[in-house]
């Protein structure tokens, strides 16, 4: 697979929380946790389960931080 995104982080699925249409997939990256929101259909098509090795691909134009 070739991809234009430069932020690709190796990890493993730690937890999947399925909702009505969207799942929250927690990825353990050996030092940080990343949560991805993807469709339930994508979870099924990718065969995601706890322990499966994945790559978190991050493509964003900006990141904002707010203090309240």
N, CA, C and O atoms as a CHARMM CRD file, in Angstrom:
* protein
*
  272
    1    1 UNK  N      0.83800  -1.17200   0.00000 PROA 1      0.00000
    2    1 UNK  CA     0.00000   0.00000   0.00000 PROA 1      0.00000
    3    1 UNK  C      0.88300   1.23500   0.00000 PROA 1      0.00000
    4    1 UNK  O      1.83800   1.31500   0.77300 PROA 1      0.00000
    5    2 UNK  N      0.57900   2.18500  -0.84600 PROA 2      0.00000
    6    2 UNK  CA     1.24600   3.48600  -0.84200 PROA 2      0.00000
    7    2 UNK  C      0.20500   4.52000  -0.45200 PROA 2      0.00000
    8    2 UNK  O     -0.95700   4.44000  -0.85200 PROA 2      0.00000
    9    3 UNK  N      0.64900   5.50200   0.34400 PROA 3      0.00000
   10    3 UNK  CA    -0.28200   6.52100   0.83300 PROA 3      0.00000
   11    3 UNK  C      0.45700   7.84000   0.96200 PROA 3      0.00000
   12    3 UNK  O      1.65100   7.85300   1.26000 PROA 3      0.00000
   13    4 UNK  N     -0.23700   8.94900   0.74200 PROA 4      0.00000
   14    4 UNK  CA     0.41000  10.25600   0.78600 PROA 4      0.00000
   15    4 UNK  C      0.56600  10.78800   2.20700 PROA 4      0.00000
   16    4 UNK  O      1.39600  11.66600   2.44300 PROA 4      0.00000
   17    5 UNK  N     -0.20300  10.28200   3.14600 PROA 5      0.00000
   18    5 UNK  CA    -0.10500  10.76000   4.53400 PROA 5      0.00000
   19    5 UNK  C      1.27200  10.43300   5.10300 PROA 5      0.00000
   20    5 UNK  O      1.80400   9.34900   4.86400 PROA 5      0.00000
   21    6 UNK  N      1.84000  11.35200   5.84200 PROA 6      0.00000
   22    6 UNK  CA     3.17500  11.16400   6.40100 PROA 6      0.00000
   23    6 UNK  C      3.14000  10.72100   7.86500 PROA 6      0.00000
   24    6 UNK  O      4.15200  10.27300   8.40200 PROA 6      0.00000
   25    7 UNK  N      2.00500  10.84300   8.49400 PROA 7      0.00000
   26    7 UNK  CA     1.87700  10.46400   9.88900 PROA 7      0.00000
   27    7 UNK  C      1.23900   9.08400   9.98600 PROA 7      0.00000
   28    7 UNK  O      0.01900   8.96000  10.09000 PROA 7      0.00000
   29    8 UNK  N      2.06800   8.05600   9.95200 PROA 8      0.00000
   30    8 UNK  CA     1.61900   6.67100  10.02900 PROA 8      0.00000
   31    8 UNK  C      2.27900   6.04400  11.25300 PROA 8      0.00000
   32    8 UNK  O      3.50500   5.97200  11.34200 PROA 8      0.00000
   33    9 UNK  N      1.45200   5.59200  12.19400 PROA 9      0.00000
   34    9 UNK  CA     1.95500   5.09100  13.46700 PROA 9      0.00000
   35    9 UNK  C      1.52300   3.64100  13.65800 PROA 9      0.00000
   36    9 UNK  O      0.33600   3.32200  13.57900 PROA 9      0.00000
   37   10 UNK  N      2.50000   2.76100  13.91000 PROA 10     0.00000
   38   10 UNK  CA     2.19800   1.35000  14.15800 PROA 10     0.00000
   39   10 UNK  C      1.53200   1.17800  15.51700 PROA 10     0.00000
   40   10 UNK  O      1.86300   1.87300  16.47800 PROA 10     0.00000
   41   11 UNK  N      0.59400   0.24500  15.58100 PROA 11     0.00000
   42   11 UNK  CA    -0.06800  -0.03600  16.84100 PROA 11     0.00000
   43   11 UNK  C     -0.85700  -1.32400  16.77000 PROA 11     0.00000
   44   11 UNK  O     -0.74300  -2.09600  15.81800 PROA 11     0.00000
   45   12 UNK  N     -1.65900  -1.54200  17.79800 PROA 12     0.00000
   46   12 UNK  CA    -2.52700  -2.71600  17.86300 PROA 12     0.00000
   47   12 UNK  C     -3.85600  -2.29600  18.47400 PROA 12     0.00000
   48   12 UNK  O     -3.90400  -1.42000  19.33800 PROA 12     0.00000
   49   13 UNK  N     -4.93000  -2.92500  18.01900 PROA 13     0.00000
   50   13 UNK  CA    -6.25400  -2.61100  18.53800 PROA 13     0.00000
   51   13 UNK  C     -6.32600  -3.05300  19.99700 PROA 13     0.00000
   52   13 UNK  O     -6.08800  -4.21700  20.32000 PROA 13     0.00000
   53   14 UNK  N     -6.65600  -2.11300  20.86400 PROA 14     0.00000
   54   14 UNK  CA    -6.78200  -2.40800  22.28800 PROA 14     0.00000
   55   14 UNK  C     -8.24400  -2.62000  22.67300 PROA 14     0.00000
   56   14 UNK  O     -8.55500  -3.44200  23.53500 PROA 14     0.00000
   57   15 UNK  N     -9.14300  -1.86500  22.02200 PROA 15     0.00000
   58   15 UNK  CA   -10.55200  -1.93900  22.37900 PROA 15     0.00000
   59   15 UNK  C    -11.39800  -1.39500  21.23900 PROA 15     0.00000
   60   15 UNK  O    -10.98300  -0.47400  20.53500 PROA 15     0.00000
   61   16 UNK  N    -12.57500  -1.96000  21.05800 PROA 16     0.00000
   62   16 UNK  CA   -13.53500  -1.47200  20.07000 PROA 16     0.00000
   63   16 UNK  C    -14.86700  -1.27200  20.78300 PROA 16     0.00000
   64   16 UNK  O    -15.40200  -2.19500  21.39800 PROA 16     0.00000
   65   17 UNK  N    -15.39500  -0.04700  20.69000 PROA 17     0.00000
   66   17 UNK  CA   -16.71000   0.24600  21.25400 PROA 17     0.00000
   67   17 UNK  C    -17.63700   0.56700  20.09400 PROA 17     0.00000
   68   17 UNK  O    -17.53000   1.62500  19.47400 PROA 17     0.00000
   69   18 UNK  N    -18.55300  -0.36000  19.80400 PROA 18     0.00000
   70   18 UNK  CA   -19.48500  -0.15600  18.69800 PROA 18     0.00000
   71   18 UNK  C    -20.71200   0.61400  19.15700 PROA 18     0.00000
   72   18 UNK  O    -21.29300   0.32500  20.20200 PROA 18     0.00000
   73   19 UNK  N    -21.09200   1.59700  18.35400 PROA 19     0.00000
   74   19 UNK  CA   -22.32300   2.34100  18.56700 PROA 19     0.00000
   75   19 UNK  C    -23.33500   1.90500  17.53000 PROA 19     0.00000
   76   19 UNK  O    -23.19700   0.84000  16.92900 PROA 19     0.00000
   77   20 UNK  N    -24.34100   2.71500  17.32200 PROA 20     0.00000
   78   20 UNK  CA   -25.38500   2.38500  16.36100 PROA 20     0.00000
   79   20 UNK  C    -24.83000   2.32800  14.94000 PROA 20     0.00000
   80   20 UNK  O    -25.12400   1.39900  14.18800 PROA 20     0.00000
   81   21 UNK  N    -24.02500   3.32800  14.57900 PROA 21     0.00000
   82   21 UNK  CA   -23.45400   3.37100  13.22800 PROA 21     0.00000
   83   21 UNK  C    -21.93100   3.51100  13.22000 PROA 21     0.00000
   84   21 UNK  O    -21.27700   3.17900  12.23100 PROA 21     0.00000
   85   22 UNK  N    -21.37200   4.00400  14.32900 PROA 22     0.00000
   86   22 UNK  CA   -19.94900   4.32400  14.38500 PROA 22     0.00000
   87   22 UNK  C    -19.27300   3.57400  15.52400 PROA 22     0.00000
   88   22 UNK  O    -19.85000   3.39600  16.59700 PROA 22     0.00000
   89   23 UNK  N    -18.04800   3.14200  15.27700 PROA 23     0.00000
   90   23 UNK  CA   -17.24300   2.48700  16.30600 PROA 23     0.00000
   91   23 UNK  C    -16.09300   3.38800  16.69800 PROA 23     0.00000
   92   23 UNK  O    -15.56500   4.13500  15.87500 PROA 23     0.00000
   93   24 UNK  N    -15.70600   3.31100  17.96600 PROA 24     0.00000
   94   24 UNK  CA   -14.51800   3.99900  18.45100 PROA 24     0.00000
   95   24 UNK  C    -13.47000   2.91900  18.67800 PROA 24     0.00000
   96   24 UNK  O    -13.64200   2.03600  19.51800 PROA 24     0.00000
   97   25 UNK  N    -12.38700   3.00100  17.92200 PROA 25     0.00000
   98   25 UNK  CA   -11.32900   1.99800  17.96600 PROA 25     0.00000
   99   25 UNK  C    -10.13900   2.59900  18.70200 PROA 25     0.00000
  100   25 UNK  O     -9.55000   3.58200  18.25300 PROA 25     0.00000
  101   26 UNK  N     -9.79300   2.00000  19.83600 PROA 26     0.00000
  102   26 UNK  CA    -8.64700   2.45200  20.62700 PROA 26     0.00000
  103   26 UNK  C     -7.42400   1.68100  20.16700 PROA 26     0.00000
  104   26 UNK  O     -7.40000   0.45000  20.19200 PROA 26     0.00000
  105   27 UNK  N     -6.39900   2.43000  19.74400 PROA 27     0.00000
  106   27 UNK  CA    -5.16700   1.84000  19.22500 PROA 27     0.00000
  107   27 UNK  C     -4.04100   2.11200  20.20700 PROA 27     0.00000
  108   27 UNK  O     -3.77900   3.26500  20.55100 PROA 27     0.00000
  109   28 UNK  N     -3.37800   1.06700  20.65500 PROA 28     0.00000
  110   28 UNK  CA    -2.22100   1.17800  21.55200 PROA 28     0.00000
  111   28 UNK  C     -0.97600   1.29300  20.68000 PROA 28     0.00000
  112   28 UNK  O     -0.69000   0.40600  19.87600 PROA 28     0.00000
  113   29 UNK  N     -0.24000   2.38300  20.84000 PROA 29     0.00000
  114   29 UNK  CA     0.94500   2.61200  20.00600 PROA 29     0.00000
  115   29 UNK  C      2.22900   2.50800  20.81300 PROA 29     0.00000
  116   29 UNK  O      3.23200   3.12500  20.45600 PROA 29     0.00000
  117   30 UNK  N      2.21700   1.73700  21.89500 PROA 30     0.00000
  118   30 UNK  CA     3.38500   1.56700  22.77000 PROA 30     0.00000
  119   30 UNK  C      3.89400   2.89900  23.28800 PROA 30     0.00000
  120   30 UNK  O      5.03100   3.28800  23.02100 PROA 30     0.00000
  121   31 UNK  N      3.06800   3.57500  24.01100 PROA 31     0.00000
  122   31 UNK  CA     3.46600   4.85100  24.58600 PROA 31     0.00000
  123   31 UNK  C      2.37600   5.88900  24.49700 PROA 31     0.00000
  124   31 UNK  O      2.37500   6.86000  25.25500 PROA 31     0.00000
  125   32 UNK  N      1.46200   5.70000  23.59600 PROA 32     0.00000
  126   32 UNK  CA     0.33700   6.62800  23.44700 PROA 32     0.00000
  127   32 UNK  C     -0.87300   5.84700  22.95800 PROA 32     0.00000
  128   32 UNK  O     -0.74800   4.78700  22.34400 PROA 32     0.00000
  129   33 UNK  N     -2.02700   6.39000  23.24100 PROA 33     0.00000
  130   33 UNK  CA    -3.26700   5.77400  22.75800 PROA 33     0.00000
  131   33 UNK  C     -3.90000   6.72000  21.75300 PROA 33     0.00000
  132   33 UNK  O     -3.94000   7.93300  21.96200 PROA 33     0.00000
  133   34 UNK  N     -4.38900   6.16100  20.67000 PROA 34     0.00000
  134   34 UNK  CA    -5.06500   6.93100  19.62900 PROA 34     0.00000
  135   34 UNK  C     -6.44900   6.32800  19.45200 PROA 34     0.00000
  136   34 UNK  O     -6.59300   5.10800  19.37200 PROA 34     0.00000
  137   35 UNK  N     -7.46700   7.18000  19.39200 PROA 35     0.00000
  138   35 UNK  CA    -8.81600   6.69700  19.14800 PROA 35     0.00000
  139   35 UNK  C     -9.25300   7.13300  17.75500 PROA 35     0.00000
  140   35 UNK  O     -9.14600   8.30600  17.39700 PROA 35     0.00000
  141   36 UNK  N     -9.74100   6.18600  16.98200 PROA 36     0.00000
  142   36 UNK  CA   -10.26400   6.46500  15.64700 PROA 36     0.00000
  143   36 UNK  C    -11.76400   6.20200  15.65300 PROA 36     0.00000
  144   36 UNK  O    -12.22100   5.20300  16.20700 PROA 36     0.00000
  145   37 UNK  N    -12.52400   7.09500  15.03800 PROA 37     0.00000
  146   37 UNK  CA   -13.96200   6.89800  14.86500 PROA 37     0.00000
  147   37 UNK  C    -14.19300   6.46400  13.42900 PROA 37     0.00000
  148   37 UNK  O    -13.95100   7.23200  12.49800 PROA 37     0.00000
  149   38 UNK  N    -14.66000   5.23800  13.24700 PROA 38     0.00000
  150   38 UNK  CA   -14.90500   4.71000  11.90800 PROA 38     0.00000
  151   38 UNK  C    -16.25800   4.01100  11.90200 PROA 38     0.00000
  152   38 UNK  O    -16.81900   3.72100  12.95900 PROA 38     0.00000
  153   39 UNK  N    -16.77300   3.74400  10.72200 PROA 39     0.00000
  154   39 UNK  CA   -18.07700   3.09100  10.64200 PROA 39     0.00000
  155   39 UNK  C    -17.99800   1.64300  11.12000 PROA 39     0.00000
  156   39 UNK  O    -16.94700   1.00600  11.04400 PROA 39     0.00000
  157   40 UNK  N    -19.11700   1.14100  11.60900 PROA 40     0.00000
  158   40 UNK  CA   -19.19700  -0.26600  12.00400 PROA 40     0.00000
  159   40 UNK  C    -18.89500  -1.16400  10.80900 PROA 40     0.00000
  160   40 UNK  O    -18.27000  -2.21400  10.95300 PROA 40     0.00000
  161   41 UNK  N    -19.33500  -0.75100   9.64900 PROA 41     0.00000
  162   41 UNK  CA   -19.07700  -1.51500   8.42000 PROA 41     0.00000
  163   41 UNK  C    -17.57700  -1.63400   8.16300 PROA 41     0.00000
  164   41 UNK  O    -17.10000  -2.69600   7.76200 PROA 41     0.00000
  165   42 UNK  N    -16.83100  -0.55600   8.39000 PROA 42     0.00000
  166   42 UNK  CA   -15.37900  -0.59200   8.20000 PROA 42     0.00000
  167   42 UNK  C    -14.71000  -1.53000   9.19500 PROA 42     0.00000
  168   42 UNK  O    -13.77100  -2.24500   8.84400 PROA 42     0.00000
  169   43 UNK  N    -15.19200  -1.53000  10.44200 PROA 43     0.00000
  170   43 UNK  CA   -14.64700  -2.45100  11.44700 PROA 43     0.00000
  171   43 UNK  C    -14.79700  -3.88500  10.95700 PROA 43     0.00000
  172   43 UNK  O    -13.85900  -4.67900  11.03700 PROA 43     0.00000
  173   44 UNK  N    -15.98200  -4.21100  10.45100 PROA 44     0.00000
  174   44 UNK  CA   -16.24800  -5.56500   9.97000 PROA 44     0.00000
  175   44 UNK  C    -15.42100  -5.90700   8.73400 PROA 44     0.00000
  176   44 UNK  O    -14.83800  -6.98900   8.65600 PROA 44     0.00000
  177   45 UNK  N    -15.36600  -4.98200   7.76200 PROA 45     0.00000
  178   45 UNK  CA   -14.63300  -5.23000   6.52000 PROA 45     0.00000
  179   45 UNK  C    -13.13300  -5.39300   6.76700 PROA 45     0.00000
  180   45 UNK  O    -12.47500  -6.17800   6.08400 PROA 45     0.00000
  181   46 UNK  N    -12.58800  -4.65400   7.74300 PROA 46     0.00000
  182   46 UNK  CA   -11.15800  -4.74300   8.05700 PROA 46     0.00000
  183   46 UNK  C    -10.84700  -5.91500   8.98200 PROA 46     0.00000
  184   46 UNK  O     -9.68100  -6.24400   9.20200 PROA 46     0.00000
  185   47 UNK  N    -11.88300  -6.54100   9.52000 PROA 47     0.00000
  186   47 UNK  CA   -11.67600  -7.66800  10.42800 PROA 47     0.00000
  187   47 UNK  C    -11.03300  -7.25300  11.73400 PROA 47     0.00000
  188   47 UNK  O    -10.25000  -8.00600  12.31300 PROA 47     0.00000
  189   48 UNK  N    -11.36100  -6.04900  12.20400 PROA 48     0.00000
  190   48 UNK  CA   -10.73500  -5.54100  13.41600 PROA 48     0.00000
  191   48 UNK  C    -11.24000  -6.27800  14.65100 PROA 48     0.00000
  192   48 UNK  O    -12.44000  -6.48300  14.83100 PROA 48     0.00000
  193   49 UNK  N    -10.29800  -6.66600  15.48800 PROA 49     0.00000
  194   49 UNK  CA   -10.56500  -7.31400  16.76300 PROA 49     0.00000
  195   49 UNK  C     -9.42400  -6.92700  17.69700 PROA 49     0.00000
  196   49 UNK  O     -8.36700  -6.49200  17.24100 PROA 49     0.00000
  197   50 UNK  N     -9.63200  -7.08100  18.98600 PROA 50     0.00000
  198   50 UNK  CA    -8.59000  -6.78900  19.95900 PROA 50     0.00000
  199   50 UNK  C     -7.32100  -7.57100  19.62100 PROA 50     0.00000
  200   50 UNK  O     -7.37000  -8.77400  19.36500 PROA 50     0.00000
  201   51 UNK  N     -6.18600  -6.87200  19.62500 PROA 51     0.00000
  202   51 UNK  CA    -4.90000  -7.49600  19.36200 PROA 51     0.00000
  203   51 UNK  C     -4.42700  -7.42400  17.92600 PROA 51     0.00000
  204   51 UNK  O     -3.25100  -7.67100  17.65500 PROA 51     0.00000
  205   52 UNK  N     -5.31400  -7.08900  16.99300 PROA 52     0.00000
  206   52 UNK  CA    -4.92800  -7.01400  15.57800 PROA 52     0.00000
  207   52 UNK  C     -3.96100  -5.84500  15.37700 PROA 52     0.00000
  208   52 UNK  O     -4.21300  -4.73800  15.85100 PROA 52     0.00000
  209   53 UNK  N     -2.86000  -6.09500  14.67600 PROA 53     0.00000
  210   53 UNK  CA    -1.89000  -5.04600  14.37600 PROA 53     0.00000
  211   53 UNK  C     -2.45300  -4.15400  13.27000 PROA 53     0.00000
  212   53 UNK  O     -2.96500  -4.63400  12.25900 PROA 53     0.00000
  213   54 UNK  N     -2.34300  -2.83400  13.49200 PROA 54     0.00000
  214   54 UNK  CA    -2.87100  -1.84800  12.55000 PROA 54     0.00000
  215   54 UNK  C     -1.88800  -0.69400  12.42900 PROA 54     0.00000
  216   54 UNK  O     -0.89400  -0.62700  13.15200 PROA 54     0.00000
  217   55 UNK  N     -2.17500   0.19300  11.52200 PROA 55     0.00000
  218   55 UNK  CA    -1.43700   1.44300  11.38900 PROA 55     0.00000
  219   55 UNK  C     -2.45300   2.57100  11.52900 PROA 55     0.00000
  220   55 UNK  O     -3.48000   2.57700  10.85000 PROA 55     0.00000
  221   56 UNK  N     -2.16300   3.51900  12.40600 PROA 56     0.00000
  222   56 UNK  CA    -2.99100   4.71800  12.52600 PROA 56     0.00000
  223   56 UNK  C     -2.46100   5.71400  11.50900 PROA 56     0.00000
  224   56 UNK  O     -1.29900   6.11600  11.57300 PROA 56     0.00000
  225   57 UNK  N     -3.30400   6.10800  10.58000 PROA 57     0.00000
  226   57 UNK  CA    -2.91300   7.04900   9.53800 PROA 57     0.00000
  227   57 UNK  C     -3.59500   8.37600   9.85400 PROA 57     0.00000
  228   57 UNK  O     -4.82200   8.46600   9.87400 PROA 57     0.00000
  229   58 UNK  N     -2.78600   9.40000  10.10200 PROA 58     0.00000
  230   58 UNK  CA    -3.32000  10.69500  10.52700 PROA 58     0.00000
  231   58 UNK  C     -3.06400  11.71300   9.43000 PROA 58     0.00000
  232   58 UNK  O     -1.92000  11.96500   9.05400 PROA 58     0.00000
  233   59 UNK  N     -4.13800  12.29000   8.92600 PROA 59     0.00000
  234   59 UNK  CA    -4.04400  13.30200   7.88500 PROA 59     0.00000
  235   59 UNK  C     -4.92000  14.46700   8.32300 PROA 59     0.00000
  236   59 UNK  O     -6.14700  14.37400   8.28700 PROA 59     0.00000
  237   60 UNK  N     -4.30500  15.54100   8.72900 PROA 60     0.00000
  238   60 UNK  CA    -5.06300  16.69800   9.20900 PROA 60     0.00000
  239   60 UNK  C     -4.35900  17.99300   8.80900 PROA 60     0.00000
  240   60 UNK  O     -3.13200  18.05900   8.73900 PROA 60     0.00000
  241   61 UNK  N     -5.14600  18.99000   8.55600 PROA 61     0.00000
  242   61 UNK  CA    -4.54900  20.26900   8.18100 PROA 61     0.00000
  243   61 UNK  C     -4.15000  21.08100   9.40800 PROA 61     0.00000
  244   61 UNK  O     -3.26300  21.93100   9.32300 PROA 61     0.00000
  245   62 UNK  N     -4.79400  20.83000  10.55200 PROA 62     0.00000
  246   62 UNK  CA    -4.42200  21.53600  11.76300 PROA 62     0.00000
  247   62 UNK  C     -4.94600  20.79900  13.00100 PROA 62     0.00000
  248   62 UNK  O     -5.85400  19.97200  12.91700 PROA 62     0.00000
  249   63 UNK  N     -4.35900  21.11800  14.12900 PROA 63     0.00000
  250   63 UNK  CA    -4.80100  20.59200  15.41900 PROA 63     0.00000
  251   63 UNK  C     -4.99900  21.79800  16.32700 PROA 63     0.00000
  252   63 UNK  O     -4.11700  22.64700  16.44400 PROA 63     0.00000
  253   64 UNK  N     -6.16300  21.86700  16.96800 PROA 64     0.00000
  254   64 UNK  CA    -6.44400  22.98100  17.86300 PROA 64     0.00000
  255   64 UNK  C     -6.47100  22.50000  19.30800 PROA 64     0.00000
  256   64 UNK  O     -6.88200  21.37300  19.58700 PROA 64     0.00000
  257   65 UNK  N     -6.03400  23.35500  20.21900 PROA 65     0.00000
  258   65 UNK  CA    -6.06900  23.07800  21.64500 PROA 65     0.00000
  259   65 UNK  C     -6.77000  24.22900  22.33700 PROA 65     0.00000
  260   65 UNK  O     -6.49100  25.39300  22.05000 PROA 65     0.00000
  261   66 UNK  N     -7.67700  23.91400  23.24500 PROA 66     0.00000
  262   66 UNK  CA    -8.38700  24.96600  23.98500 PROA 66     0.00000
  263   66 UNK  C     -8.27500  24.67000  25.47600 PROA 66     0.00000
  264   66 UNK  O     -8.29900  23.51100  25.89100 PROA 66     0.00000
  265   67 UNK  N     -8.15400  25.70500  26.26200 PROA 67     0.00000
  266   67 UNK  CA    -8.16500  25.59900  27.71000 PROA 67     0.00000
  267   67 UNK  C     -9.40300  26.31600  28.19300 PROA 67     0.00000
  268   67 UNK  O     -9.66100  27.45700  27.81100 PROA 67     0.00000
  269   68 UNK  N    -10.17900  25.63600  29.04500 PROA 68     0.00000
  270   68 UNK  CA   -11.43400  26.21700  29.51500 PROA 68     0.00000
  271   68 UNK  C    -11.32200  26.58900  30.97100 PROA 68     0.00000
  272   68 UNK  O    -12.28000  27.09600  31.55400 PROA 68     0.00000
